XYZ file of C-alpha atoms in Angstrom:
680
model
C 240.181 142.948 28.041
C 239.462 141.517 31.516
C 236.317 139.610 30.518
C 237.533 138.383 27.122
C 241.229 137.619 27.607
C 241.226 136.252 31.164
C 239.212 133.269 29.887
C 242.064 132.529 27.469
C 244.733 132.463 30.178
C 246.001 136.033 29.747
C 246.532 137.907 33.036
C 244.852 141.351 33.052
C 244.781 143.591 36.187
C 241.379 144.108 37.832
C 239.697 147.477 37.461
C 236.882 149.449 35.896
C 236.411 151.946 33.057
C 234.693 155.245 32.306
C 233.288 154.943 28.810
C 233.108 157.662 26.157
C 229.460 157.980 27.200
C 230.698 159.237 30.579
C 232.951 161.740 28.760
C 230.024 163.148 26.750
C 227.908 163.258 29.918
C 230.671 165.291 31.621
C 230.834 167.674 28.620
C 227.050 168.090 28.433
C 226.445 168.668 32.173
C 229.167 171.337 32.264
C 227.932 173.014 29.024
C 231.415 172.653 27.505
C 230.378 171.999 23.908
C 229.648 175.627 22.972
C 232.597 176.966 24.954
C 235.026 174.580 23.225
C 233.551 175.469 19.840
C 234.245 179.170 20.495
C 237.856 178.403 21.468
C 238.516 176.359 18.311
C 236.978 179.006 16.037
C 240.086 181.133 16.693
C 242.570 178.246 16.288
C 245.261 178.669 13.586
C 246.839 175.215 12.986
C 249.921 176.774 11.336
C 250.840 178.789 14.427
C 252.560 177.152 17.415
C 251.531 180.154 19.533
C 247.868 179.613 18.586
C 248.212 175.877 19.293
C 249.523 176.525 22.804
C 246.849 179.133 23.561
C 244.008 176.929 22.271
C 245.216 173.912 24.258
C 245.657 175.925 27.463
C 242.135 177.374 27.275
C 240.459 174.033 26.427
C 242.248 172.171 29.230
C 241.424 174.945 31.675
C 237.710 174.589 30.889
C 237.733 170.883 31.737
C 239.903 171.205 34.854
C 237.588 173.907 36.271
C 234.476 171.802 35.609
C 232.841 169.503 38.174
C 231.891 165.844 37.922
C 228.131 165.275 37.627
C 226.876 163.922 40.976
C 225.846 160.427 39.809
C 229.036 159.932 37.788
C 231.166 160.931 40.776
C 229.286 158.515 43.040
C 229.753 155.636 40.570
C 233.497 156.297 40.325
C 233.910 156.356 44.115
C 231.770 153.222 44.592
C 233.758 151.288 41.981
C 237.051 152.377 43.559
C 235.871 151.317 47.024
C 234.887 147.881 45.685
C 238.320 147.468 44.079
C 240.041 148.486 47.346
C 237.884 146.037 49.305
C 238.798 143.197 46.924
C 242.496 143.740 47.709
C 241.825 144.337 51.440
C 243.209 147.864 51.302
C 241.701 151.140 52.414
C 242.923 152.918 49.281
C 244.285 150.564 46.636
C 246.983 151.921 44.295
C 245.736 152.233 40.712
C 246.865 153.262 37.248
C 244.610 155.794 35.519
C 244.921 155.449 31.737
C 243.363 157.512 28.935
C 242.109 155.876 25.751
C 240.831 157.924 22.802
C 238.215 156.522 20.448
C 240.457 157.340 17.474
C 243.428 155.870 19.375
C 242.004 152.482 18.487
C 241.780 153.403 14.787
C 244.194 151.258 12.770
C 245.872 154.252 11.088
C 246.451 156.369 14.208
C 248.667 155.591 17.178
C 248.315 158.661 19.462
C 251.365 156.999 21.061
C 251.705 158.300 24.629
C 249.887 161.524 23.758
C 247.154 161.328 26.389
C 248.006 161.427 30.068
C 248.503 158.330 32.209
C 248.807 158.592 35.985
C 250.432 155.800 37.963
C 250.479 154.847 41.647
C 247.329 156.865 42.428
C 245.606 156.166 45.736
C 242.655 157.795 47.514
C 239.310 159.030 46.178
C 240.310 162.698 45.786
C 243.536 161.813 43.989
C 241.641 159.423 41.711
C 239.036 162.051 40.735
C 241.808 164.586 40.100
C 243.713 162.108 37.896
C 240.580 161.228 35.896
C 239.859 164.903 35.260
C 243.458 165.441 34.085
C 243.028 162.470 31.723
C 239.875 164.054 30.262
C 241.702 167.375 29.879
C 244.525 165.612 28.019
C 242.146 165.269 25.050
C 243.244 168.872 24.419
C 246.984 168.592 25.036
C 248.917 170.622 22.447
C 250.421 167.446 20.993
C 246.983 165.794 20.669
C 245.483 168.826 18.926
C 248.432 168.915 16.478
C 248.153 165.192 15.805
C 244.378 165.333 15.251
C 244.938 168.215 12.864
C 247.506 166.102 10.977
C 245.054 163.191 10.755
C 242.045 165.440 9.955
C 240.055 164.337 13.017
C 237.306 166.685 14.264
C 238.451 168.083 17.645
C 234.907 168.378 18.982
C 233.741 164.902 17.999
C 236.679 163.212 19.664
C 236.025 161.446 22.985
C 238.106 159.797 25.698
C 237.463 156.793 27.869
C 239.462 156.297 31.070
C 240.611 152.938 32.434
C 241.327 152.463 36.137
C 243.461 149.375 36.850
C 244.944 147.840 39.965
C 248.562 148.971 39.899
C 251.047 146.252 38.923
C 254.233 146.574 41.010
C 256.530 146.698 37.998
C 258.698 149.184 39.902
C 260.029 146.097 41.698
C 260.512 144.116 38.479
C 260.187 145.024 34.789
C 257.739 146.193 32.150
C 257.576 147.092 28.486
C 255.787 146.911 25.170
C 255.387 144.344 22.423
C 254.170 144.307 18.844
C 252.798 141.301 16.975
C 254.903 142.153 13.914
C 258.322 143.600 13.126
C 257.854 147.353 13.451
C 260.436 148.250 10.789
C 259.279 146.037 7.944
C 255.772 144.859 8.792
C 256.936 141.213 8.740
C 254.067 139.462 10.527
C 255.582 136.156 11.680
C 257.338 137.583 14.758
C 256.498 139.136 18.112
C 258.797 142.052 19.030
C 259.198 142.514 22.805
C 260.943 145.461 24.482
C 261.715 145.297 28.194
C 263.183 147.572 30.878
C 263.469 147.633 34.656
C 260.781 149.476 36.591
C 257.658 151.212 35.325
C 257.200 151.239 31.545
C 256.805 154.996 31.026
C 260.589 155.118 30.607
C 260.304 153.139 27.309
C 257.594 155.227 25.673
C 259.427 158.420 26.617
C 262.638 157.006 25.124
C 264.626 157.653 28.296
C 266.501 154.345 27.979
C 267.322 151.792 25.291
C 265.401 148.612 26.201
C 266.286 144.948 25.899
C 264.871 143.591 22.644
C 263.552 140.121 21.855
C 262.141 138.657 18.630
C 260.022 135.507 18.908
C 259.071 133.500 15.810
C 255.328 132.775 15.910
C 254.945 129.667 13.678
C 257.391 127.508 15.678
C 256.338 129.073 19.018
C 252.869 127.646 18.333
C 254.470 124.212 17.906
C 256.109 124.406 21.336
C 259.637 125.508 20.356
C 261.598 128.072 22.383
C 261.808 130.334 19.367
C 263.471 133.495 20.752
C 265.417 134.135 17.555
C 266.943 137.490 18.628
C 268.074 138.814 22.027
C 269.680 142.269 22.193
C 270.833 143.687 25.520
C 269.721 147.304 25.954
C 271.174 150.313 27.784
C 268.959 150.319 30.882
C 270.723 152.944 32.992
C 267.683 154.393 34.809
C 264.232 153.297 35.942
C 261.024 154.642 37.445
C 259.911 153.353 40.854
C 256.990 154.313 43.105
C 257.401 157.370 45.282
C 256.084 157.251 48.860
C 254.387 160.582 48.144
C 252.504 159.019 45.219
C 253.465 159.022 41.552
C 256.928 158.013 40.346
C 260.555 158.881 40.943
C 263.604 158.195 38.776
C 266.577 156.190 40.107
C 269.753 154.647 38.680
C 269.985 150.961 37.703
C 272.973 149.105 39.203
C 275.841 148.179 36.857
C 275.202 144.508 37.645
C 271.561 144.723 36.524
C 272.471 146.742 33.423
C 274.492 143.753 32.177
C 271.551 141.354 32.646
C 268.383 140.922 30.614
C 265.319 142.294 32.392
C 263.237 139.225 31.433
C 263.974 135.508 31.686
C 263.530 133.391 28.545
C 260.438 131.625 29.923
C 258.832 135.039 30.580
C 259.618 136.199 27.036
C 257.918 133.071 25.679
C 254.858 133.552 27.926
C 254.435 137.141 26.736
C 254.835 136.077 23.104
C 252.156 133.386 23.508
C 249.801 135.961 25.027
C 250.558 138.364 22.177
C 249.506 135.700 19.664
C 246.272 135.048 21.631
C 245.475 138.790 21.721
C 246.218 139.227 18.013
C 243.966 136.289 17.136
C 241.225 137.619 19.438
C 241.166 141.084 17.834
C 241.911 139.798 14.333
C 244.697 142.272 13.543
C 248.313 143.095 14.592
C 248.531 144.639 18.063
C 250.613 147.158 20.025
C 250.601 145.826 23.607
C 251.849 147.077 26.993
C 252.808 144.561 29.682
C 254.130 144.645 33.249
C 255.626 142.192 35.742
C 254.619 142.408 39.405
C 257.738 142.267 41.580
C 255.767 141.122 44.630
C 254.029 138.132 43.033
C 256.315 137.480 40.045
C 253.241 137.452 37.782
C 253.093 138.976 34.304
C 250.140 141.145 33.234
C 248.847 142.735 30.031
C 247.828 146.319 30.839
C 246.894 147.652 27.390
C 246.383 146.525 23.792
C 245.572 148.586 20.712
C 245.867 148.075 16.935
C 249.316 148.537 15.388
C 248.985 151.625 13.215
C 251.709 151.631 10.553
C 251.864 148.272 8.786
C 248.627 146.554 9.827
C 246.320 148.740 7.679
C 248.278 148.382 4.461
C 249.619 145.688 2.199
C 253.223 145.784 0.944
C 252.923 146.939 -2.684
C 256.392 148.335 -3.299
C 259.921 147.242 -2.478
C 262.327 150.148 -1.995
C 266.074 149.689 -2.269
C 268.459 152.464 -1.255
C 272.080 152.531 -2.365
C 274.376 154.824 -0.367
C 277.532 155.721 -2.306
C 280.283 156.691 0.124
C 283.627 155.528 1.478
C 283.138 157.739 4.546
C 282.878 156.229 7.998
C 279.751 157.186 9.968
C 280.289 159.646 12.807
C 277.427 158.095 14.791
C 275.326 154.938 14.810
C 272.093 153.911 16.498
C 268.841 152.008 15.967
C 267.368 152.747 12.537
C 263.672 153.514 12.144
C 261.893 153.955 8.830
C 263.931 152.300 6.015
C 264.715 155.678 4.424
C 267.455 158.276 3.982
C 267.107 161.836 5.300
C 269.365 164.854 4.771
C 269.467 168.387 6.119
C 271.026 170.814 8.583
C 271.225 169.813 12.230
C 269.165 171.686 14.810
C 269.896 170.562 18.369
C 266.794 171.199 20.496
C 266.953 170.602 24.239
C 263.574 171.882 25.446
C 260.084 173.014 24.444
C 261.142 176.648 24.825
C 263.337 176.309 21.691
C 260.539 175.082 19.384
C 260.263 178.397 17.545
C 263.913 178.060 16.395
C 263.209 174.891 14.391
C 262.641 175.229 10.626
C 260.983 172.844 8.208
C 263.458 170.419 6.572
C 266.035 170.504 9.381
C 267.257 167.385 11.189
C 265.836 167.310 14.714
C 268.532 166.244 17.201
C 267.543 165.853 20.844
C 268.082 163.696 23.911
C 264.628 162.161 23.503
C 261.164 163.153 22.283
C 257.819 162.928 24.001
C 254.320 163.534 22.609
C 254.712 167.323 22.934
C 257.337 167.197 20.165
C 254.979 165.984 17.407
C 254.591 169.470 15.811
C 258.383 169.550 15.210
C 258.679 165.893 14.216
C 256.225 166.225 11.356
C 258.269 169.009 9.664
C 261.725 167.445 10.232
C 263.698 165.822 7.394
C 265.042 163.295 9.923
C 265.152 162.726 13.688
C 268.135 161.675 15.838
C 267.938 160.964 19.592
C 270.398 160.000 22.324
C 268.086 157.464 23.934
C 265.209 155.151 23.024
C 264.519 151.853 21.287
C 262.424 150.669 18.361
C 259.198 151.085 20.332
C 259.803 154.440 22.036
C 257.666 157.481 21.240
C 260.156 158.905 18.707
C 260.259 155.597 16.813
C 256.488 155.010 16.730
C 255.561 158.525 15.626
C 258.403 159.007 13.101
C 257.482 155.653 11.536
C 253.880 156.773 11.196
C 254.842 160.211 9.840
C 257.232 158.625 7.324
C 260.238 160.526 8.742
C 263.530 158.545 9.025
C 264.876 158.406 12.572
C 267.876 157.028 14.431
C 267.266 156.469 18.147
C 269.529 155.291 20.965
C 272.755 156.846 19.611
C 273.955 157.578 23.155
C 275.688 160.873 22.320
C 274.088 162.636 19.321
C 273.479 165.865 21.242
C 277.178 166.003 22.174
C 278.678 165.110 18.779
C 276.306 166.840 16.338
C 276.301 170.646 16.165
C 273.563 173.007 14.993
C 274.129 174.012 11.363
C 276.045 170.877 10.323
C 274.856 169.246 7.092
C 274.332 165.512 7.671
C 272.931 162.385 6.017
C 270.784 160.068 8.145
C 270.827 156.513 6.734
C 268.066 154.257 8.094
C 268.209 151.593 5.375
C 269.778 148.938 7.625
C 269.081 147.763 11.178
C 271.977 149.896 12.421
C 271.322 153.520 11.523
C 274.323 155.528 10.283
C 274.946 159.278 10.362
C 277.438 160.800 7.904
C 278.806 164.331 7.731
C 277.687 166.184 4.606
C 275.195 165.267 1.904
C 276.115 161.746 0.833
C 274.818 160.773 -2.647
C 272.326 157.910 -2.748
C 270.056 156.154 -5.223
C 266.523 154.902 -4.655
C 265.127 152.021 -6.680
C 261.422 151.320 -6.318
C 259.837 148.050 -7.468
C 256.118 147.438 -7.819
C 255.725 143.960 -6.320
C 252.460 143.363 -8.164
C 254.162 143.929 -11.523
C 256.984 141.445 -10.923
C 255.872 138.251 -12.709
C 256.212 134.797 -11.168
C 258.550 132.721 -13.335
C 258.377 129.018 -14.083
C 262.054 128.852 -13.114
C 262.505 128.805 -9.336
C 264.407 131.864 -8.150
C 266.228 131.744 -4.799
C 267.800 134.728 -3.067
C 271.423 135.199 -1.957
C 271.705 136.989 1.388
C 274.351 137.748 4.004
C 273.023 140.441 6.357
C 270.308 139.166 8.745
C 268.852 142.665 9.239
C 267.656 142.891 5.630
C 266.086 139.416 5.631
C 262.545 140.380 6.702
C 262.307 143.171 4.117
C 263.866 141.054 1.356
C 261.382 138.229 1.988
C 258.622 140.365 0.398
C 260.266 139.919 -3.019
C 258.940 136.995 -5.104
C 261.219 134.065 -4.215
C 261.503 130.321 -3.681
C 263.743 130.523 -0.625
C 267.426 131.295 -0.049
C 269.995 129.651 -2.305
C 272.981 131.022 -0.385
C 272.994 132.423 3.149
C 276.535 133.590 3.866
C 277.478 133.521 7.547
C 280.680 135.526 6.989
C 278.708 138.768 7.411
C 277.470 137.561 10.823
C 281.032 136.675 11.834
C 282.483 140.018 10.696
C 279.711 142.441 11.697
C 277.803 140.781 14.546
C 280.386 138.625 16.345
C 283.606 140.413 15.240
C 285.829 138.052 17.249
C 287.812 135.054 15.970
C 285.998 131.893 17.163
C 289.196 130.395 18.602
C 289.855 133.584 20.596
C 286.487 132.951 22.268
C 287.078 129.212 22.662
C 290.489 129.744 24.297
C 289.610 133.044 25.999
C 290.919 132.036 29.449
C 294.303 131.081 27.948
C 294.853 134.333 26.026
C 297.898 136.317 27.186
C 297.393 139.463 25.100
C 295.696 141.871 27.566
C 294.580 144.325 24.891
C 292.757 141.619 22.920
C 291.193 140.236 26.114
C 289.890 143.715 27.011
C 288.364 144.124 23.540
C 286.659 140.734 23.772
C 285.415 141.400 27.308
C 283.887 144.706 26.223
C 281.833 143.015 23.473
C 280.891 139.913 25.497
C 280.521 141.441 28.979
C 277.063 139.889 29.468
C 278.471 136.375 28.845
C 280.627 134.434 31.308
C 280.981 131.597 28.802
C 282.563 133.203 25.731
C 281.959 130.076 23.631
C 278.223 130.443 24.244
C 278.395 134.034 22.995
C 279.621 132.749 19.623
C 276.973 129.997 19.448
C 274.094 132.311 20.410
C 275.069 135.211 18.151
C 275.637 132.972 15.130
C 272.388 131.073 15.782
C 270.408 134.320 16.016
C 271.853 135.669 12.779
C 271.049 132.466 10.888
C 267.606 132.239 12.519
C 266.595 135.712 11.343
C 267.235 134.675 7.746
C 265.566 131.272 8.173
C 262.505 132.823 9.857
C 262.131 135.458 7.146
C 261.750 132.845 4.404
C 260.113 130.034 6.428
C 258.913 127.440 5.440
C 260.900 127.727 2.172
C 264.396 126.173 2.183
C 267.265 128.340 3.402
C 270.677 126.986 2.383
C 273.294 128.116 4.920
C 276.895 127.870 3.757
C 279.376 126.924 6.461
C 282.037 129.564 7.171
C 284.258 130.247 4.164
C 286.660 132.939 5.338
C 290.219 132.682 4.061
C 293.175 133.139 6.431
C 293.644 136.826 5.555
C 289.936 137.444 6.300
C 290.013 135.540 9.608
C 293.044 137.639 10.632
C 290.848 140.758 10.439
C 288.675 139.483 13.320
C 289.635 140.402 16.902
C 292.314 137.932 18.025
C 292.659 136.566 14.489
C 296.406 137.185 14.268
C 296.910 134.754 17.186
C 295.446 131.807 15.270
C 295.915 132.452 11.550
C 299.063 131.852 9.461
C 300.172 134.372 6.834
C 299.596 132.807 3.427
C 300.917 134.165 0.120
C 297.795 132.919 -1.715
C 294.894 132.444 0.771
C 292.531 131.583 -2.104
C 294.260 128.194 -2.388
C 295.148 127.841 1.276
C 293.562 126.867 4.581
C 289.881 127.350 3.838
C 286.548 125.564 3.553
C 286.259 121.855 4.357
C 289.987 121.419 5.070
C 289.656 123.749 8.057
C 286.759 121.930 9.689
C 288.552 118.628 10.409
C 291.948 120.233 11.115
C 292.621 119.740 14.885
C 293.703 123.405 15.096
C 290.285 124.677 13.889
C 287.979 121.804 14.855
C 286.793 123.412 18.147
C 285.574 126.436 16.154
C 283.752 124.179 13.678
C 282.045 122.362 16.558
C 280.705 125.703 17.842
C 279.430 126.477 14.337
C 277.592 123.134 14.278
C 276.088 123.806 17.722
C 274.722 127.119 16.437
C 273.090 125.393 13.449
C 271.688 122.682 15.721
C 270.170 125.357 17.961
C 268.494 127.005 14.953
C 266.910 123.715 13.870
C 266.127 122.047 17.199
C 265.596 124.857 19.733
C 264.055 127.453 17.405
C 262.355 124.789 15.255
C 263.594 126.233 11.940
C 263.974 122.941 10.114
C 263.879 124.705 6.747
C 267.636 125.259 7.191
C 269.895 123.169 4.932
C 273.695 123.135 5.188
C 276.193 123.731 2.380
C 279.862 122.695 2.573
C 282.239 125.071 0.733
C 285.585 124.392 -0.945
C 285.570 120.618 -0.541
C 288.578 119.340 -2.514
C 288.007 115.572 -2.299
C 285.258 113.058 -1.548
C 287.328 111.922 1.441
C 287.211 115.475 2.843
C 283.452 115.509 2.368
C 283.066 112.287 4.358
C 285.213 113.685 7.192
C 283.052 116.819 7.413
C 279.810 114.794 7.406
C 281.170 112.602 10.244
C 282.042 115.677 12.322
C 278.610 117.174 11.670
C 276.908 113.931 12.736
C 278.989 113.851 15.922
C 277.816 117.424 16.663
C 274.145 116.458 16.181
C 273.731 117.501 12.538
C 273.135 114.180 10.802
C 272.322 114.316 7.100
C 268.787 113.050 6.517
C 267.726 113.255 10.181
C 264.684 115.512 10.728
C 264.821 116.441 7.058
C 268.350 117.900 7.157
C 269.813 118.207 3.670
C 273.537 118.780 3.173
C 274.824 119.959 -0.196
C 278.290 120.866 -1.450
C 279.692 123.807 -3.402
C 280.845 122.954 -6.911
C 283.703 125.456 -7.179
C 286.820 123.340 -7.756
C 287.572 121.373 -10.967
C 287.663 118.171 -8.873
C 283.997 118.765 -7.926
C 283.085 118.627 -11.629
C 285.336 115.685 -12.508
C 284.161 113.652 -9.488
C 280.582 114.973 -9.503
C 278.947 111.516 -9.386
C 281.057 110.478 -6.389
C 280.350 113.736 -4.534
C 276.624 113.327 -5.187
C 276.681 109.873 -3.591
C 277.470 111.452 -0.211
C 275.775 114.874 -0.592
C 272.167 115.833 -1.407
C 273.114 118.215 -4.193
C 275.549 120.787 -5.572
C 275.582 124.564 -5.870
C 277.819 126.001 -8.583
C 280.251 128.672 -7.401
C 281.006 130.210 -10.772
C 283.631 132.741 -9.588
C 286.028 130.288 -7.934
C 285.326 127.558 -10.488
C 286.212 129.854 -13.408
C 289.329 131.149 -11.673
C 290.618 127.704 -10.707
C 289.788 126.116 -14.084
C 291.665 128.831 -16.000
C 294.455 129.160 -13.425
C 293.964 132.908 -12.892
C 294.754 134.862 -9.748
């Protein structure tokens, strides 16, 4: 990485590596080959007891062995040169294992080998390297190799020694050059936490999450289309005794993102460079040095779930229930799992777990793989989409919900539950909830001469839905974003400081605590929701309908009752275009326009068109277009098309006049039928 990527502007820490050749030399000089063969002759892969005994004996052999003289001298000489370069007697280093099969595109070995951080001194370095070599026979690694049918005795490790990046004083994390849930390849997914990155892989905290859209990033746009604040309650810092220690993160820092926007964009650009260099999607670890403020790439390996395969099928799950979920979290795996709960708190309880049960635990680490592969589903308290539990469950094809916060407290051993991972937010229901699975072979769906556009409301299904044959989005409803993502009436955010209802203010503050400017919360959240849909179908047109809630629907939002009248027939009331120019609602419409402008001009998603709903007269249409222009959304500028819904009889009767001011019409058959026939 140092020689190849540094030339391309990617920062990589200095260091040196022991190749797999050095590993085989170590094995040969210590006559370990025959001894290991004898140990594995007695190995029973179906027995956890046998697994533990085999691993213990194999690791013991390596730890008792000595480094060949010349190899030891080369290691010490290289370490001394690195220390000299940084003008230190004993420079702090990270000692990282890398298996030859770890780089195989169908195997992740995520966090399964040992890594030792903040190591200084020759003796400590040699000890750490030997422990890395021994980790080739960790119980979890043996179980995983068995699962993947890899020969235990033909498997080799290399060890990388890198100058330690002082991320304990800043932040670190991982990134993938695709969306890890769907395999959508036009984004970079970045996870970030405070301190040393081991906390992410172990799933000890829920990280901040960023999605960056590659095509417009390459054109110079600031295309961070999603920003989710994590639950970063703890972090690892360096211990004066060597190694790491765990400390709490201050409340103030918990409410802030652990990376600035410009740093997110730098990492995303590097991710694209690395992906192009290796020619396939990558799983990358990065770190920020708190002393220098510099970012570094510390590891890159092939992504192992989606990169090796092409999307051939589209699966659609339909959960049939009116029940409310008892728990939610981050969904992993796009599947549904059912079974009896087994709460496991430590390795000593492994023998209690039975095949087909739902594994519920605070977090998993690589030692848990033997249980994970026989579970019907996995639920954890902590972790994000790139923690160990998420990576391995995705690869094993087991649905998982991570980062629930309190699964081990709420779920009880023996309970029957349904684990729904079919949306971005994972849901856990009590009992066996009925569901249907529809499976479509994408190669058998014919392309039609008629252009087919998709209707969509939920941003989290956009990436997956984009794999269906389509010609873009004919209707992107933003009401789902308002109800599920924002949840607060736009005017309650606009006039937040003036609100007198303390209960409503507390509710709003809880949701928007990381925003001082509540108006900006609305703009950012709406922009991100729209951008996810626009990015999924880019460069095809995505027609976004302006908000079309009726008064009774707006009242359901937090603070809605303060701004919405009670109407006997909201269908014919204060809705659509008539709202936008009304002085009472105009501030909310301006925020909506700012969100759309951000999507097009900041994120660069100029494939977004705008659709005006429920426009009763041509005069109304002109008023709305003037307001849009004033807000920076001018029809025709930078390719912006504005169309109108044809859902009122007047739209049909005055069609020619409407089409003189709009770029087209979209027929809303439900409302048009109802209003033409006078039905309620």
